[in-house]
CSV table of C-alpha atoms in Angstrom, one decimal:
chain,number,residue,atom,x,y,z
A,1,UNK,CA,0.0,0.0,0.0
A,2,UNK,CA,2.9,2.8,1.0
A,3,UNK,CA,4.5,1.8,-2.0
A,4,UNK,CA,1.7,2.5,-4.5
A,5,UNK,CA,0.8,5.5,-2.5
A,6,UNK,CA,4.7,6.7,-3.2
A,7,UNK,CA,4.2,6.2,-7.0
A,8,UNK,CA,1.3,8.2,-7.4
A,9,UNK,CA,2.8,10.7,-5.1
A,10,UNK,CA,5.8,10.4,-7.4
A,11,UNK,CA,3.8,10.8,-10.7
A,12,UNK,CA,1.3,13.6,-9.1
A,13,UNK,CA,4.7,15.2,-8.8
A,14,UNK,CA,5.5,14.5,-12.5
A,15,UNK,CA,2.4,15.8,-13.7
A,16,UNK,CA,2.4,19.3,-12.0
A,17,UNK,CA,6.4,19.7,-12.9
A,18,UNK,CA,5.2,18.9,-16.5
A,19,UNK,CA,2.3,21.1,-16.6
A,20,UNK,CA,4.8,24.4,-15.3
A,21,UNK,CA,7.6,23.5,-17.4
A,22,UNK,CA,5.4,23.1,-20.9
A,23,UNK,CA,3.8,26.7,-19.3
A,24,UNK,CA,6.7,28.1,-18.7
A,25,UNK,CA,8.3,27.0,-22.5
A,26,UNK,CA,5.6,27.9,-24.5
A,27,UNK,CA,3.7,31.1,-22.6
A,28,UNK,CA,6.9,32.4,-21.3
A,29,UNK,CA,9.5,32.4,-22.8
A,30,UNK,CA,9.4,34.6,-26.1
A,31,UNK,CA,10.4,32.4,-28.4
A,32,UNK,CA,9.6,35.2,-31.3
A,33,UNK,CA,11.5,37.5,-30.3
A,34,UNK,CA,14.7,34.8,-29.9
A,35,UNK,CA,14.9,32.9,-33.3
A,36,UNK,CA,12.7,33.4,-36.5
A,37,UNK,CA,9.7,31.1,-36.3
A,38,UNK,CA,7.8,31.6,-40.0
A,39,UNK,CA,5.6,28.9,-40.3
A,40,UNK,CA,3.4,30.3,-37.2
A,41,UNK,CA,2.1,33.0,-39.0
A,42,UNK,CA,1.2,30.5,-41.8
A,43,UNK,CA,-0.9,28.4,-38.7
A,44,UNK,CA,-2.6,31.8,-37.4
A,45,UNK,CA,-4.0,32.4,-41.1
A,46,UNK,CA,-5.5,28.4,-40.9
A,47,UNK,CA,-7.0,29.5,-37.9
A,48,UNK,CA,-8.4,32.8,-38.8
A,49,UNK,CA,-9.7,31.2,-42.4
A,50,UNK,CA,-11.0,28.4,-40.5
A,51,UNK,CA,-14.0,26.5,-41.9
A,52,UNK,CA,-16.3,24.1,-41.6
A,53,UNK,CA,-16.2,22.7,-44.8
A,54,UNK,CA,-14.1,19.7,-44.9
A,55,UNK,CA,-15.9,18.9,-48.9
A,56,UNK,CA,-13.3,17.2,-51.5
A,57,UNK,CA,-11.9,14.5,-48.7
A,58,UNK,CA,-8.5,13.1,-49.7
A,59,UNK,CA,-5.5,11.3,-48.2
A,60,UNK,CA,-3.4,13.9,-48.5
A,61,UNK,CA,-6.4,16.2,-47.5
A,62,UNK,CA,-5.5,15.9,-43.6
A,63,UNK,CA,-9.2,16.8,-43.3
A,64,UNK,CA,-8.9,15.9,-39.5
A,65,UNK,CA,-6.3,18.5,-39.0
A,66,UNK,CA,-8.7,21.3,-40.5
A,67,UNK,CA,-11.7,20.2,-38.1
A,68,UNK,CA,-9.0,20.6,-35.3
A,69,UNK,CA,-7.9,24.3,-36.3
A,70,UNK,CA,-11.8,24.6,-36.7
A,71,UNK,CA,-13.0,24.0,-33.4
A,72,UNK,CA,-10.4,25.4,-31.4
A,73,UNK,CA,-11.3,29.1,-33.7
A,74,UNK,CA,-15.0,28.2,-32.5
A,75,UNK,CA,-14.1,28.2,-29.3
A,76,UNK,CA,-14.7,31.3,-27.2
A,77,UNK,CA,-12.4,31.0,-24.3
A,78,UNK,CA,-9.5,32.1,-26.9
A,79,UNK,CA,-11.3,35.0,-28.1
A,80,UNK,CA,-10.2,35.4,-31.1
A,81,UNK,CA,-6.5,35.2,-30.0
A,82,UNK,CA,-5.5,33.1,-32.9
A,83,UNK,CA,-1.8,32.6,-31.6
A,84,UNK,CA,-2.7,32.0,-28.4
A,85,UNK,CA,-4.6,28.9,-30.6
A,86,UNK,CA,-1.2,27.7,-31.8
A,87,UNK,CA,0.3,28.0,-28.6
A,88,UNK,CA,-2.3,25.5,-27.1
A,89,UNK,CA,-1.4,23.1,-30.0
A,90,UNK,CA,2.3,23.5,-29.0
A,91,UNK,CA,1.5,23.6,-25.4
A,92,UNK,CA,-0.7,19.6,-25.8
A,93,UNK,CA,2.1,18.3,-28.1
A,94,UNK,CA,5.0,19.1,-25.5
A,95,UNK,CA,3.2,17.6,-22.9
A,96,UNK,CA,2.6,14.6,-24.8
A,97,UNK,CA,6.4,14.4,-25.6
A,98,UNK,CA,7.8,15.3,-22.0
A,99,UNK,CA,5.9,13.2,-20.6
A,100,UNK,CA,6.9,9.7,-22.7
A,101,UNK,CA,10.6,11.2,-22.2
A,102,UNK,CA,10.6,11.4,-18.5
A,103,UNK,CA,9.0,8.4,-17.8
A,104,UNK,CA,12.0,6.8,-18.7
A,105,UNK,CA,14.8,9.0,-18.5
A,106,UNK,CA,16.0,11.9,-16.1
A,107,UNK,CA,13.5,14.4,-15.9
A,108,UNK,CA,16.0,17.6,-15.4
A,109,UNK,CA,18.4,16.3,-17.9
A,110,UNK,CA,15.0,15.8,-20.6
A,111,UNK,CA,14.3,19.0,-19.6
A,112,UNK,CA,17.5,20.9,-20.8
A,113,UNK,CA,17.9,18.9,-23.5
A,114,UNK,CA,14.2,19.9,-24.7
A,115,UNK,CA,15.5,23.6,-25.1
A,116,UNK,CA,17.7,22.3,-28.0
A,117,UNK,CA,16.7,24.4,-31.1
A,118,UNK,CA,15.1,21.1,-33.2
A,119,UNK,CA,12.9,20.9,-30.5
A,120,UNK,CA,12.1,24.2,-30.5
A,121,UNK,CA,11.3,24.8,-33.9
A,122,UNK,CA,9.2,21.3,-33.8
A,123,UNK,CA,7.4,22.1,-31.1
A,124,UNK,CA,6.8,26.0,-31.6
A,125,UNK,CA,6.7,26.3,-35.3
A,126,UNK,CA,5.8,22.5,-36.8
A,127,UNK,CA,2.6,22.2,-34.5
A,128,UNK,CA,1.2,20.0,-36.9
A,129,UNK,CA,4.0,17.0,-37.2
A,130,UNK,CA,4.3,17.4,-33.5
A,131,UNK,CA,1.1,16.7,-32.5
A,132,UNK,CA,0.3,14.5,-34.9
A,133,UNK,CA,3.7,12.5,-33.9
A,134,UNK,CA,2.4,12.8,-29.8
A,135,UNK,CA,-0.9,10.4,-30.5
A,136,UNK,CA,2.0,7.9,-32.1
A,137,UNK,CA,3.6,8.1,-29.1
A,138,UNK,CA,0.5,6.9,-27.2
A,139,UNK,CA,-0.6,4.5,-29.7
A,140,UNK,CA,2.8,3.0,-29.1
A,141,UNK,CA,2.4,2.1,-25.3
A,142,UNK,CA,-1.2,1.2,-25.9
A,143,UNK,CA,-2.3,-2.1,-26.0
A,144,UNK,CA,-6.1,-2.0,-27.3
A,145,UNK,CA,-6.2,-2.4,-31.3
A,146,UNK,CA,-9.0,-0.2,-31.7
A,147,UNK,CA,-7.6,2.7,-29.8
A,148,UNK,CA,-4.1,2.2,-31.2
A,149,UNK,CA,-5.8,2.3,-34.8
A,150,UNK,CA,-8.1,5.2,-34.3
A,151,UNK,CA,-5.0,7.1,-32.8
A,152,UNK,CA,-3.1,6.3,-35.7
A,153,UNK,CA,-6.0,7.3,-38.3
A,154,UNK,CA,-6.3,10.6,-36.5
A,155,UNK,CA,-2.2,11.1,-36.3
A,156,UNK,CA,-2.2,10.5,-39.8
A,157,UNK,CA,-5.0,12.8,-40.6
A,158,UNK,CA,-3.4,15.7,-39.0
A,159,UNK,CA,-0.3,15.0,-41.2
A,160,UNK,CA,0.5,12.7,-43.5
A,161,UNK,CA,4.3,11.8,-42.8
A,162,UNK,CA,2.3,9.8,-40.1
A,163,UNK,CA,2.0,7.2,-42.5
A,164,UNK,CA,6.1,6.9,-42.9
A,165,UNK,CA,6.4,6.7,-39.0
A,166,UNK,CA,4.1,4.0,-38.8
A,167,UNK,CA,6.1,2.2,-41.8
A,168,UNK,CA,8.9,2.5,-40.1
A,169,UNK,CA,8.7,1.0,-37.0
A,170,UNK,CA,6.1,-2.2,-38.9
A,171,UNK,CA,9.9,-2.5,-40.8
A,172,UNK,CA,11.5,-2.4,-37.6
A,173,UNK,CA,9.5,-5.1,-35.9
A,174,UNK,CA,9.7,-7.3,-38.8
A,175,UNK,CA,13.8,-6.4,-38.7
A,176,UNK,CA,13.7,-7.6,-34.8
A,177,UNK,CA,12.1,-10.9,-35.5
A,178,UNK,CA,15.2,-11.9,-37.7
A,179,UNK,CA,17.4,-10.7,-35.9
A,180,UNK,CA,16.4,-10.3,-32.0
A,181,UNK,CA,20.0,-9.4,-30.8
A,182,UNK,CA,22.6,-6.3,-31.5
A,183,UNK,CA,22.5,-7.0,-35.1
A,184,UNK,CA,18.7,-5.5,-35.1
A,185,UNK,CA,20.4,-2.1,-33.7
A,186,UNK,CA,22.9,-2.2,-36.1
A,187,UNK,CA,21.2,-3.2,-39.2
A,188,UNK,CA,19.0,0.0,-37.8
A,189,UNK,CA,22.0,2.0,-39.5
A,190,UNK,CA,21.2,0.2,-43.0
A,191,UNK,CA,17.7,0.6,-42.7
A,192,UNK,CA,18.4,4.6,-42.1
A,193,UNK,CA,20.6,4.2,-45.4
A,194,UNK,CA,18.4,2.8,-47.4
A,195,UNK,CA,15.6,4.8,-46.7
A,196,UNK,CA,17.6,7.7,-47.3
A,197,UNK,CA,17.9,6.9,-50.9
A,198,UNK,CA,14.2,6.1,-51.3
A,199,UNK,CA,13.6,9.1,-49.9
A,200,UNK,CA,15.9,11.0,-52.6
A,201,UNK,CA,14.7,9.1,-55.5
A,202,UNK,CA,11.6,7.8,-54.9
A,203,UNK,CA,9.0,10.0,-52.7
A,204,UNK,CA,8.2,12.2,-55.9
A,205,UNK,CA,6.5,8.6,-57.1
A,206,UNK,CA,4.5,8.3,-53.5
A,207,UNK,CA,3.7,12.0,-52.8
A,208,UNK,CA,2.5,11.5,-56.7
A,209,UNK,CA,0.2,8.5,-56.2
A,210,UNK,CA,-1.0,10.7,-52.7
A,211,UNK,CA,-2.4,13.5,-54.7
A,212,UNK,CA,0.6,15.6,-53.2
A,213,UNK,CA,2.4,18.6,-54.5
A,214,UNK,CA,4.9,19.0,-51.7
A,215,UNK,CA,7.5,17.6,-54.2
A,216,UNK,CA,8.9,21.2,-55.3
A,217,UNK,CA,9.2,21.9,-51.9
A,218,UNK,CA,10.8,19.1,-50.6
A,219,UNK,CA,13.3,19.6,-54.0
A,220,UNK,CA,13.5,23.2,-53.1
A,221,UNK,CA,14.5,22.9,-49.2
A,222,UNK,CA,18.3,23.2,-48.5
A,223,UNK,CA,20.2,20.3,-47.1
A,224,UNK,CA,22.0,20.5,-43.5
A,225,UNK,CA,25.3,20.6,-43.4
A,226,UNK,CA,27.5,17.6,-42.5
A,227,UNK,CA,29.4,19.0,-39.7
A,228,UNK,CA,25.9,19.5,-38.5
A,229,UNK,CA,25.3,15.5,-39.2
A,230,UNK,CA,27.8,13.7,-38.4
A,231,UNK,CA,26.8,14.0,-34.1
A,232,UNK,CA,24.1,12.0,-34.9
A,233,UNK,CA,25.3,9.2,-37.0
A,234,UNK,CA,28.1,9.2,-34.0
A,235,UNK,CA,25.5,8.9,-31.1
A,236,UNK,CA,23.6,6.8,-33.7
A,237,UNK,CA,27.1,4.1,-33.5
A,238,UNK,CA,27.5,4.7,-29.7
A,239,UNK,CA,23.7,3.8,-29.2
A,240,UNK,CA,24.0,0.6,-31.8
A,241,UNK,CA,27.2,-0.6,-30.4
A,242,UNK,CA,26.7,-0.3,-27.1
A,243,UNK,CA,23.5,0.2,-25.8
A,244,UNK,CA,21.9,-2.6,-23.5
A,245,UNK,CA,20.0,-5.7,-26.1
A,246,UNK,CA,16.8,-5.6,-24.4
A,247,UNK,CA,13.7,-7.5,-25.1
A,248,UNK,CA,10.8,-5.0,-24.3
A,249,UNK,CA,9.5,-2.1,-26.2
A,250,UNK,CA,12.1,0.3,-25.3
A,251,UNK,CA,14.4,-1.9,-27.9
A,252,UNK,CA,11.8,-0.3,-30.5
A,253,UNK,CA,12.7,3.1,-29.0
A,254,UNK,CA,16.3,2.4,-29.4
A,255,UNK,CA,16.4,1.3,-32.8
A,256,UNK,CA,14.1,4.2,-34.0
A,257,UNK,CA,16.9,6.4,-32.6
A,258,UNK,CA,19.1,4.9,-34.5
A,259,UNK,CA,17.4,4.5,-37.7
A,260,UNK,CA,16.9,8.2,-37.5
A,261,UNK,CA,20.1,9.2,-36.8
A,262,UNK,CA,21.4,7.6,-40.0
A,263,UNK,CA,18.7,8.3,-42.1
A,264,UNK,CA,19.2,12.0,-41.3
A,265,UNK,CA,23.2,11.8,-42.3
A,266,UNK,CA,22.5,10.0,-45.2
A,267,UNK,CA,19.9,12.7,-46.0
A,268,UNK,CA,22.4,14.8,-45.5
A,269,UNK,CA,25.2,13.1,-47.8
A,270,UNK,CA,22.5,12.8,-50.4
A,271,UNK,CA,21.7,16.5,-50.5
A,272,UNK,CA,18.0,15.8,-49.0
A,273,UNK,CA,16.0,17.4,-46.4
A,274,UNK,CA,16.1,15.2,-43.6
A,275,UNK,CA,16.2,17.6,-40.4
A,276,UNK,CA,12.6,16.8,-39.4
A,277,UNK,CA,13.3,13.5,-39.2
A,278,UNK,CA,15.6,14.1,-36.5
A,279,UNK,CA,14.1,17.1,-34.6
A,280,UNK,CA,11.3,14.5,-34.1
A,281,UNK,CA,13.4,12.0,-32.5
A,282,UNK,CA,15.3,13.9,-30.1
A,283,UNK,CA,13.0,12.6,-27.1
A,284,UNK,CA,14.0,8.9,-28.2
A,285,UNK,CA,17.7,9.6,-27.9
A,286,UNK,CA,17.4,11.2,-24.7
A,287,UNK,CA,15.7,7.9,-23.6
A,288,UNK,CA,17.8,6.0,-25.2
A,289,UNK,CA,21.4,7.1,-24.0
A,290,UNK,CA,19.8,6.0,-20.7
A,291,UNK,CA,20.2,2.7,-21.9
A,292,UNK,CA,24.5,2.9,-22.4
A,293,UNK,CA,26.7,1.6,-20.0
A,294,UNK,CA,27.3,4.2,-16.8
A,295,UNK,CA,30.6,5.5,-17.6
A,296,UNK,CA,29.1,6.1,-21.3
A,297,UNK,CA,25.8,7.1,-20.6
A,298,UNK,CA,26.6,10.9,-17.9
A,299,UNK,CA,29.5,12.0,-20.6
A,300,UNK,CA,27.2,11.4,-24.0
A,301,UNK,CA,24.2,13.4,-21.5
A,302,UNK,CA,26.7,16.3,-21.1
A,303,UNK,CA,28.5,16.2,-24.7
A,304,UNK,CA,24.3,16.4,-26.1
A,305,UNK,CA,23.4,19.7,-23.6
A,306,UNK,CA,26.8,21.2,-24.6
A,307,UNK,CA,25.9,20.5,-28.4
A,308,UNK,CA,22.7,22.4,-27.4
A,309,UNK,CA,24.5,25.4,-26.5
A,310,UNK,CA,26.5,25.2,-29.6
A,311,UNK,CA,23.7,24.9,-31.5
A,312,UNK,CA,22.0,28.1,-29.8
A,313,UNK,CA,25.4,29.9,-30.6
A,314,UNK,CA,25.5,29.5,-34.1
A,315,UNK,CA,21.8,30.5,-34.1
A,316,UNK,CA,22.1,33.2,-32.0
C-alpha cells in the first residue's frame, strides 16, 4: 500500500512539474522574439480562415487537421486570439512528448535537452507534425487495437508523414524478429541508409500517387550541413554498439533512434532534407542514451546539452 501510495505521489509530482515546465516553455518564454519562427504566422491564417467545410476529402487532404484548427477558432475561451490557438497546440504536443521522455529517462536532464533548437522549432513552429507525432507516441504504449488504430487514423490525418512513422517502425518489428539481438540495432544503421535513398529518388512517385504537391518543396528545401550530421550518425554508432539488447518495447525506441540518426546523415550526404526526421526523434535519444553503459551514458548526456549550446550559438 505505501508503496503504491509513493508512485502516485511520485507521478502527481511529474504531472504538476510537466504542466509548469510546458507553461513556462511555450507562454513564457518569447520564443519570437529569440529565433525566427515563419511557419506560425502561416498556422494563425489556418486559424483565422477556418471552416467548416471539410468537402473534396482526400488522403493527403488531412481533413482531421482542419476540423482541429476549426473547433479550437470556435471556441470562445480564446477570443479570437489566434496565436494563443497555436500555442495551445504546442502547449498539448509538449506535454505529450515530455511526458513519454521522462517516464524513462532523467527528468532535469529531458528538460534541458528539450530547449535544443530542433525541439524548439518542432514544437513551436511545426505544430502540426508534432502533435500528430504525440498520439504515435501513445498509440505505441497502448495495448487496445481499436484505440491504437483510431490514434493512428487521427495522427495521420493531421499529417501525412504519419504514414512513414508507422512504416517504419512495422519495418522495424519485422527487422527484430530476424534478428532479436545487437544485429537489429545495427542493421538499424542500413535501414536509415536505405531509406535515405528512397527518400531521394523515390518520394516524388509516393507523394505522386497521394495526390501531393509537396514535391517542389521538398526539392526546393536546402540540405543540412554535414558538420551538422555527423553528431548523430556518431551517437547513432555509440547507441547501436553499445546500448543494453533488451527485449521489451524500449528496444523499438532504441532502434528508431538509431534508424533516425542515420537516415538523417545520409539525407544529408544525399543532398536531402532530412532535419525533421531528427528534430522528431530527439525525445527517443534522450531515452535512449539511458540505456549505455554508466561511464558512457553521464558524458554522452553532457557532450548532447553542450551541443545544445552550440547549437543556440551558431543561431544566435
Amino acid at each position: 500500500m505505501r508503496q503504491k501510495s509513493y508512485i502516485s505521489i511520485l507521478s502527481l509530482i511529474y504531472v504538476m512539474f510537466l504542466v509548469v515546465y510546458s507553461y513556462m516553455y511555450i507562454y513564457v518564454i518569447p520564443w519570437d522574439n529569440i529565433v525566427e519562427l515563419r511557419d506560425i504566422e502561416s498556422y494563425i491564417v489556418q486559424f483565422r480562415e477556418a471552416s467548416a467545410d471539410l468537402t473534396n476529402y482526400s488522403i493527403s487532404g488531412e481533413n482531421i487537421w482542419k476540423f482541429i484548427v476549426y473547433k479550437i477558432s470556435s471556441l470562445s475561451v480564446f477570443n479570437s486570439d489566434f496565436r494563443d490557438m497555436v500555442k495551445f497546440i504546442s502547449f498539448m504536443s509538449l506535454i505529450i512528448l515530455s511526458y513519454f521522455t521522462i517516464q524513462r529517462a532523467n527528468y532535469a536532464i529531458s528538460a534541458l535537452i528539450f530547449l535544443n533548437p530542433l525541439v524548439v522549432f518542432l514544437i513551436i513552429g511545426q505544430i502540426r507534425i508534432a502533435l500528430a507525432f504525440s498520439l504515435l507516441l501513445i498509440a505505441f504504449r497502448c495495448k487496445n487495437i481499436i484505440l491504437i488504430s483510431t490514434l493512428i487514423v487521427i495522427a495521420v490525418g493531421i499529417h501525412t508523414a504519419s504514414l512513414f512513422y508507422v512504416l517504419m517502425f512495422f519495418i522495424l518489428h519485422e527487422l527484430y524478429r530476424v534478428f532479436p539481438n545487437r544485429k537489429f540495432y545495427i542493421y538499424s544503421i542500413v535501414l536509415g541508409l536505405l531509406t535515405a535513398l528512397f527518400l531521394k529518388y523515390g518520394i516524388d512517385i509516393i507523394l505522386n500517387f497521394l495526390g501531393d504537391r509537396r514535391e517542389m518543396t521538398l526539392k526546393a528545401a536546402a540540405s543540412s550541413s554535414i558538420k551538422f550530421s555527423i553528431f548523430w550518425i556518431l551517437l547513432s554508432l555509440l547507441l547501436a554498439f553499445k546500448a543494453r539488447v533488451i527485449h521489451g518495447h524500449q528496444k523499438y525506441i532504441i532502434a528508431f533512434s538509431i534508424f533516425t540518426g542515420s537516415l538523417f546523415f545520409f539525407s544529408t550526404v544525399f543532398d536531402f532534407y532530412g532535419l525533421r526526421f531528427i528534430a522528431l526523434s530527439v525525445p527517443l535519444f534522450i531515452i535512449s542514451i539511458n540505456y549505455l553503459p554508466k561511464d558512457y551514458k553521464l558524458g554522452t548526456y553532457s557532450l548532447f546539452i553542450f551541443y545544445t549550446g552550440v547549437q543556440w550559438i551558431m543561431i544566435l
